[in-house]
Short mmCIF file of C-alpha atoms and ligand atoms in Angstrom, two decimals:
data_model
loop_
_atom_site.label_atom_id
_atom_site.label_comp_id
_atom_site.label_asym_id
_atom_site.label_seq_id
_atom_site.Cartn_x
_atom_site.Cartn_y
_atom_site.Cartn_z
CA MET A 1 6.02 25.30 -14.46
CA VAL A 2 7.82 21.97 -14.99
CA ALA A 3 10.46 23.05 -12.46
CA LEU A 4 7.73 23.95 -9.96
CA ALA A 5 6.03 20.55 -10.42
CA GLU A 6 9.34 18.70 -10.11
CA GLU A 7 10.17 20.56 -6.92
CA LEU A 8 6.70 20.08 -5.45
CA PHE A 9 6.67 16.32 -6.04
CA SER A 10 10.35 15.76 -5.32
CA LEU A 11 11.31 13.20 -2.67
CA LYS A 12 15.00 14.10 -2.58
CA GLY A 13 16.42 13.50 0.88
CA ARG A 14 13.45 11.34 1.96
CA VAL A 15 13.54 7.71 3.03
CA ALA A 16 10.56 5.69 1.76
CA PHE A 17 9.73 2.25 3.16
CA VAL A 18 7.50 0.03 1.00
CA SER A 19 5.96 -3.09 2.54
CA GLY A 20 5.03 -5.80 0.06
CA ALA A 21 7.61 -4.60 -2.48
CA SER A 22 8.46 -8.02 -3.93
CA SER A 23 5.71 -7.92 -6.59
CA GLY A 24 2.78 -6.03 -8.04
CA LEU A 25 1.90 -2.53 -6.89
CA GLY A 26 4.57 -2.33 -4.17
CA LEU A 27 7.37 -3.35 -6.52
CA HIS A 28 6.30 -0.81 -9.14
CA LEU A 29 5.71 2.04 -6.66
CA ALA A 30 9.08 1.47 -4.95
CA GLY A 31 10.61 2.34 -8.36
CA THR A 32 8.37 5.40 -8.67
CA LEU A 33 9.43 6.68 -5.24
CA ALA A 34 13.11 6.03 -6.06
CA ARG A 35 12.83 7.88 -9.39
CA ALA A 36 11.34 10.86 -7.49
CA GLY A 37 14.58 10.99 -5.48
CA ALA A 38 13.83 9.00 -2.32
CA SER A 39 16.10 6.38 -0.80
CA VAL A 40 13.81 3.39 -0.97
CA VAL A 41 13.59 0.37 1.31
CA LEU A 42 11.87 -2.62 -0.27
CA ALA A 43 10.42 -5.03 2.30
CA ALA A 44 8.72 -8.43 1.98
CA ARG A 45 8.99 -12.08 2.96
CA ARG A 46 10.61 -13.08 -0.37
CA VAL A 47 13.98 -11.53 0.31
CA ASP A 48 15.42 -12.79 -3.00
CA LYS A 49 12.82 -10.76 -4.90
CA VAL A 50 13.26 -7.51 -2.97
CA SER A 51 17.06 -7.89 -3.11
CA ALA A 52 16.95 -8.30 -6.90
CA ALA A 53 14.63 -5.29 -7.26
CA ALA A 54 16.84 -3.13 -5.02
CA ALA A 55 19.92 -4.17 -7.01
CA GLU A 56 18.19 -3.24 -10.26
CA LEU A 57 17.20 0.20 -8.97
CA THR A 58 20.73 0.77 -7.65
CA ALA A 59 22.17 -0.19 -11.06
CA GLN A 60 19.88 2.48 -12.59
CA GLY A 61 21.47 5.09 -10.31
CA HIS A 62 18.84 5.20 -7.57
CA ARG A 63 19.20 4.53 -3.84
CA ALA A 64 17.52 1.27 -2.83
CA HIS A 65 17.87 -1.36 -0.12
CA ALA A 66 16.09 -4.61 0.68
CA VAL A 67 14.95 -5.86 4.08
CA ALA A 68 13.09 -8.93 5.30
CA LEU A 69 9.59 -8.37 6.67
CA ASP A 70 6.68 -10.61 7.57
CA VAL A 71 3.89 -8.37 8.83
CA THR A 72 2.27 -11.35 10.59
CA ARG A 73 5.41 -11.86 12.71
CA SER A 74 5.51 -8.73 14.84
CA GLU A 75 9.16 -9.17 15.88
CA THR A 76 10.24 -8.70 12.25
CA ILE A 77 8.70 -5.20 12.07
CA PRO A 78 11.05 -3.20 14.36
CA ALA A 79 13.94 -5.28 13.00
CA ALA A 80 13.06 -4.22 9.43
CA PHE A 81 12.91 -0.53 10.42
CA ASP A 82 16.22 -0.79 12.30
CA ALA A 83 17.79 -2.32 9.18
CA ALA A 84 16.22 0.40 7.00
CA GLU A 85 17.58 3.20 9.20
CA GLU A 86 21.00 1.63 9.27
CA ALA A 87 21.11 1.18 5.49
CA CYS A 88 19.85 4.72 4.74
CA GLY A 89 21.58 6.52 7.62
CA LYS A 90 18.35 8.24 8.66
CA PRO A 91 14.80 7.39 9.74
CA VAL A 92 11.94 6.56 7.41
CA ASP A 93 9.73 9.54 6.60
CA VAL A 94 7.45 7.97 3.96
CA LEU A 95 5.65 4.64 4.44
CA LEU A 96 3.75 2.87 1.68
CA ASN A 97 1.87 0.36 3.82
CA ASN A 98 1.04 -1.98 0.98
CA ALA A 99 1.58 -5.65 1.99
CA GLY A 100 -1.59 -7.64 1.55
CA ILE A 101 -3.17 -10.92 0.49
CA VAL A 102 -6.50 -11.69 -1.05
CA TYR A 103 -8.87 -14.60 -0.54
CA ALA A 104 -12.22 -15.09 -2.19
CA SER A 105 -14.81 -17.33 -0.62
CA LYS A 106 -18.45 -17.19 0.35
CA PHE A 107 -19.12 -16.05 3.91
CA LEU A 108 -20.69 -19.35 4.96
CA GLN A 109 -17.67 -21.29 3.72
CA GLN A 110 -14.83 -19.26 5.26
CA GLU A 111 -12.65 -21.32 7.56
CA GLU A 112 -11.42 -19.78 10.79
CA ALA A 113 -7.78 -20.20 9.71
CA GLU A 114 -8.42 -18.22 6.51
CA VAL A 115 -10.22 -15.44 8.38
CA SER A 116 -7.22 -15.17 10.73
CA ARG A 117 -4.71 -15.19 7.88
CA ILE A 118 -6.51 -12.39 6.03
CA LEU A 119 -7.08 -10.20 9.10
CA ASP A 120 -3.57 -10.82 10.48
CA THR A 121 -1.97 -9.66 7.24
CA ASN A 122 -4.33 -7.00 5.88
CA PHE A 123 -5.44 -5.40 9.12
CA LYS A 124 -3.27 -6.31 12.12
CA GLY A 125 -0.08 -6.42 10.05
CA ALA A 126 -0.82 -3.05 8.44
CA PHE A 127 -1.73 -1.63 11.89
CA LEU A 128 1.55 -2.76 13.46
CA VAL A 129 3.69 -1.55 10.55
CA ALA A 130 1.96 1.87 10.67
CA GLN A 131 2.34 2.04 14.45
CA GLU A 132 6.05 1.21 14.36
CA THR A 133 6.57 3.82 11.63
CA ALA A 134 4.54 6.49 13.41
CA ARG A 135 6.46 6.00 16.67
CA ARG A 136 9.69 6.64 14.77
CA MET A 137 8.24 9.53 12.72
CA ALA A 138 6.98 11.18 15.92
CA LYS A 139 10.59 11.52 17.06
CA ILE A 140 11.52 13.48 13.91
CA LYS A 141 8.13 15.30 13.89
CA GLN A 142 7.45 14.57 10.23
CA GLY A 143 6.23 11.84 7.94
CA SER A 144 3.68 10.64 5.46
CA ILE A 145 1.97 7.29 5.89
CA ILE A 146 0.09 5.95 2.88
CA ASN A 147 -2.09 2.96 3.62
CA VAL A 148 -3.15 0.75 0.73
CA ALA A 149 -6.73 -0.48 1.22
CA SER A 150 -9.14 -1.34 -1.60
CA THR A 151 -12.46 -0.26 -3.10
CA ALA A 152 -13.61 -3.55 -1.54
CA GLY A 153 -13.35 -1.67 1.76
CA LEU A 154 -15.64 1.10 0.50
CA ARG A 155 -18.58 -0.88 -0.79
CA ALA A 156 -19.88 -4.42 -0.43
CA ALA A 157 -18.73 -7.09 -2.85
CA GLY A 158 -19.64 -10.76 -2.60
CA MET A 159 -17.02 -13.46 -1.84
CA MET A 160 -14.76 -10.95 -0.08
CA SER A 161 -16.08 -10.80 3.49
CA SER A 162 -12.85 -11.03 5.52
CA TYR A 163 -10.68 -9.20 2.94
CA ALA A 164 -13.19 -6.36 2.51
CA ALA A 165 -13.80 -6.05 6.25
CA ALA A 166 -10.03 -5.86 6.87
CA LYS A 167 -9.68 -3.12 4.22
CA ALA A 168 -12.70 -1.22 5.62
CA GLY A 169 -10.98 -1.41 9.01
CA LEU A 170 -7.78 -0.03 7.49
CA ILE A 171 -9.71 2.89 5.97
CA HIS A 172 -11.26 3.73 9.35
CA LEU A 173 -7.91 3.29 11.09
CA THR A 174 -6.40 5.80 8.63
CA LYS A 175 -8.84 8.48 9.77
CA ILE A 176 -8.15 7.84 13.46
CA MET A 177 -4.40 7.86 12.86
CA ALA A 178 -4.74 11.13 10.92
CA LEU A 179 -6.60 12.70 13.85
CA GLU A 180 -4.15 11.51 16.47
CA LEU A 181 -0.94 12.12 14.54
CA ALA A 182 -1.52 15.51 12.86
CA GLY A 183 -0.13 17.30 15.90
CA ARG A 184 3.07 15.28 15.57
CA GLY A 185 3.70 16.36 11.99
CA ILE A 186 2.55 13.04 10.50
CA ARG A 187 0.03 12.85 7.65
CA VAL A 188 -1.93 9.63 7.10
CA ASN A 189 -3.95 8.93 3.95
CA VAL A 190 -5.35 5.84 2.26
CA ILE A 191 -5.44 4.78 -1.38
CA CYS A 192 -8.24 2.44 -2.44
CA PRO A 193 -7.29 0.74 -5.71
CA GLY A 194 -9.98 -0.86 -7.82
CA ASN A 195 -8.94 -3.88 -9.90
CA PHE A 196 -5.29 -3.72 -10.91
CA GLU A 197 -3.34 -6.14 -13.10
CA THR A 198 -0.99 -7.86 -10.63
CA ASP A 199 -0.43 -11.38 -9.27
CA MET A 200 -3.42 -10.76 -7.00
CA HIS A 201 -5.52 -9.92 -10.04
CA ASP A 202 -4.41 -13.15 -11.76
CA LEU A 203 -6.24 -15.13 -9.07
CA PHE A 204 -9.31 -13.07 -9.84
CA VAL A 205 -8.99 -13.83 -13.57
CA SER A 206 -8.63 -17.56 -12.90
CA SER A 207 -11.90 -17.47 -10.92
CA GLY A 208 -13.64 -16.03 -14.03
CA MET A 209 -14.90 -12.94 -12.14
CA ASP A 210 -12.91 -10.49 -14.27
CA LYS A 211 -15.28 -10.21 -17.25
CA THR A 212 -18.32 -9.26 -15.16
CA VAL A 213 -16.28 -6.73 -13.22
CA LEU A 214 -14.83 -5.13 -16.36
CA GLU A 215 -18.35 -4.24 -17.49
CA ARG A 216 -18.84 -2.32 -14.24
CA ILE A 217 -15.78 -0.12 -14.73
CA PRO A 218 -16.81 3.11 -16.54
CA GLN A 219 -13.31 3.50 -18.06
CA ARG A 220 -13.65 -0.14 -19.33
CA ARG A 221 -10.18 -1.28 -18.36
CA PHE A 222 -8.37 -2.64 -15.33
CA GLY A 223 -5.78 -0.48 -13.60
CA LYS A 224 -2.07 -0.76 -14.30
CA PRO A 225 0.44 -0.20 -11.48
CA GLN A 226 1.60 3.06 -13.10
CA ASP A 227 -1.95 4.44 -12.70
CA LEU A 228 -1.05 4.83 -9.02
CA ASP A 229 2.13 6.87 -9.61
CA GLY A 230 0.44 10.27 -9.39
CA VAL A 231 -1.53 9.68 -6.20
CA THR A 232 1.45 8.05 -4.48
CA LEU A 233 3.77 10.96 -5.27
CA LEU A 234 1.07 13.46 -4.27
CA LEU A 235 0.60 11.86 -0.85
CA ALA A 236 4.29 11.15 -0.24
CA SER A 237 5.60 14.61 -1.16
CA ASP A 238 5.04 18.19 -0.07
CA ALA A 239 2.50 18.50 -2.89
CA GLY A 240 0.08 16.80 -0.48
CA ARG A 241 1.15 18.73 2.60
CA TYR A 242 -2.41 19.84 3.56
CA MET A 243 -3.90 16.37 3.00
CA THR A 244 -4.47 14.03 5.90
CA GLY A 245 -7.24 11.51 6.53
CA ALA A 246 -8.09 11.45 2.82
CA VAL A 247 -9.60 8.31 1.29
CA ILE A 248 -8.75 8.20 -2.41
CA ALA A 249 -10.30 5.67 -4.78
CA VAL A 250 -8.26 4.98 -7.93
CA ASP A 251 -10.55 2.68 -9.85
CA GLY A 252 -11.56 4.02 -13.28
CA GLY A 253 -14.89 5.04 -11.72
CA GLN A 254 -15.79 1.51 -10.62
CA SER A 255 -17.05 2.48 -7.20
CA LEU A 256 -19.56 4.86 -8.82
CA SER A 257 -21.15 2.20 -10.92
CA TRP A 258 -23.73 -0.48 -10.18
CA MET A 259 -24.49 -1.33 -13.82
N1 LIG B 301 -4.27 -5.84 -7.46
C1 LIG B 301 -5.44 -5.33 -7.15
O1 LIG B 301 -6.37 -5.37 -7.94
C2 LIG B 301 -5.66 -4.66 -5.81
C3 LIG B 301 -6.86 -4.00 -5.61
C4 LIG B 301 -7.11 -3.36 -4.41
C5 LIG B 301 -6.16 -3.38 -3.42
N2 LIG B 301 -4.99 -4.05 -3.63
C6 LIG B 301 -4.02 -4.04 -2.51
O2 LIG B 301 -2.77 -3.63 -3.00
C7 LIG B 301 -1.75 -4.24 -2.22
C8 LIG B 301 -0.73 -4.89 -3.16
O3 LIG B 301 -1.38 -5.92 -3.89
P1 LIG B 301 -0.85 -6.47 -5.29
O4 LIG B 301 -1.99 -6.47 -6.22
O5 LIG B 301 0.39 -5.77 -5.66
O6 LIG B 301 -0.58 -7.98 -4.90
P2 LIG B 301 0.70 -8.91 -5.02
O7 LIG B 301 1.38 -8.73 -6.32
O8 LIG B 301 0.24 -10.25 -4.61
O9 LIG B 301 1.68 -8.30 -3.91
C9 LIG B 301 1.43 -8.45 -2.54
C10 LIG B 301 2.68 -8.06 -1.78
O10 LIG B 301 2.42 -8.19 -0.38
C11 LIG B 301 3.48 -8.92 0.20
N3 LIG B 301 3.02 -9.64 1.38
C12 LIG B 301 2.01 -10.54 1.49
N4 LIG B 301 1.96 -11.03 2.74
C13 LIG B 301 2.98 -10.44 3.44
C14 LIG B 301 3.47 -10.56 4.75
N5 LIG B 301 2.91 -11.39 5.65
N6 LIG B 301 4.52 -9.80 5.12
C15 LIG B 301 5.10 -8.95 4.24
N7 LIG B 301 4.71 -8.81 2.97
C16 LIG B 301 3.66 -9.55 2.57
C17 LIG B 301 3.98 -9.86 -0.90
O11 LIG B 301 5.34 -10.18 -0.67
P3 LIG B 301 5.89 -11.59 -0.11
O12 LIG B 301 4.96 -12.66 -0.57
O13 LIG B 301 7.26 -11.66 -0.72
O14 LIG B 301 5.94 -11.40 1.38
C18 LIG B 301 3.85 -8.96 -2.12
O15 LIG B 301 5.01 -8.16 -2.26
C19 LIG B 301 -2.43 -5.21 -1.28
O16 LIG B 301 -2.60 -4.62 -0.01
C20 LIG B 301 -3.79 -5.41 -1.94
O17 LIG B 301 -4.79 -5.78 -1.01
C21 LIG B 301 -4.71 -4.68 -4.80
#
């Protein structure tokens, strides 16, 4: 049984590209994908951070490379995938489309520049990274794209208008991509994390919103990056081969609760 599970979830021979791998969920999940056997490409603006993480994974016996990527600068996207293919010797067949930024402000107070920054990163940036990946995956007729949205994109939460709308857009985009790309051998799914303990979460703690939110989580704790290991491996590997267009909340039950 263990052998069957290992085989089913194995990523041996795969190339996994992780956007936003310099910290938080992306950094942790790049390690998870590498430990499952994939060659991993860690991408972000802070090249020093992704280079250090790739070096650490390599020292542990895994295959890992770092590339520069700013999802708001479209010219860096094909360049990052070219560098990934060159480093790994083959095209990317798993994308964890994870880069994102958060911003909390009341709707009436949001400045145009902030709205643009949030949408350019969380929606347009994710769109362009997914599109570049899908064009390359279409040539090899296989691939798994995992978008990282948020439970904020599933239900309304105050102070989050542009962030939540961008994530809701990413969830809808996932379904359209899944429809259009199934015939090309590409699966597209979306993970919606609840509140996870990362740098992004630290901002949330400093605003004092964390205590109220904790009371609304039925499991009464925030998520830890490793709580996303199972769903990521499921969607990346053949274990999830009949899944496409799925929207998966990983939130300790938070999106069920209005208490
Ligand atoms: N933590 C949570 O509670 C939570 C909940 C729901 C959803 N999420 C989503 O999960 C994803 C990861 O968040 P996190 O909590 O791990 O936050 P984090 O620790 O702040 O990590 C965000 C990552 O995105 C990268 N990034 C930001 N802007 C970028 C850009 N323009 N180009 C390329 N990379 C960029 C950052 O790298 P650089 O700064 O080095 O570029 C960093 O690696 C995000 O999409 C977030 O919306 C998080």
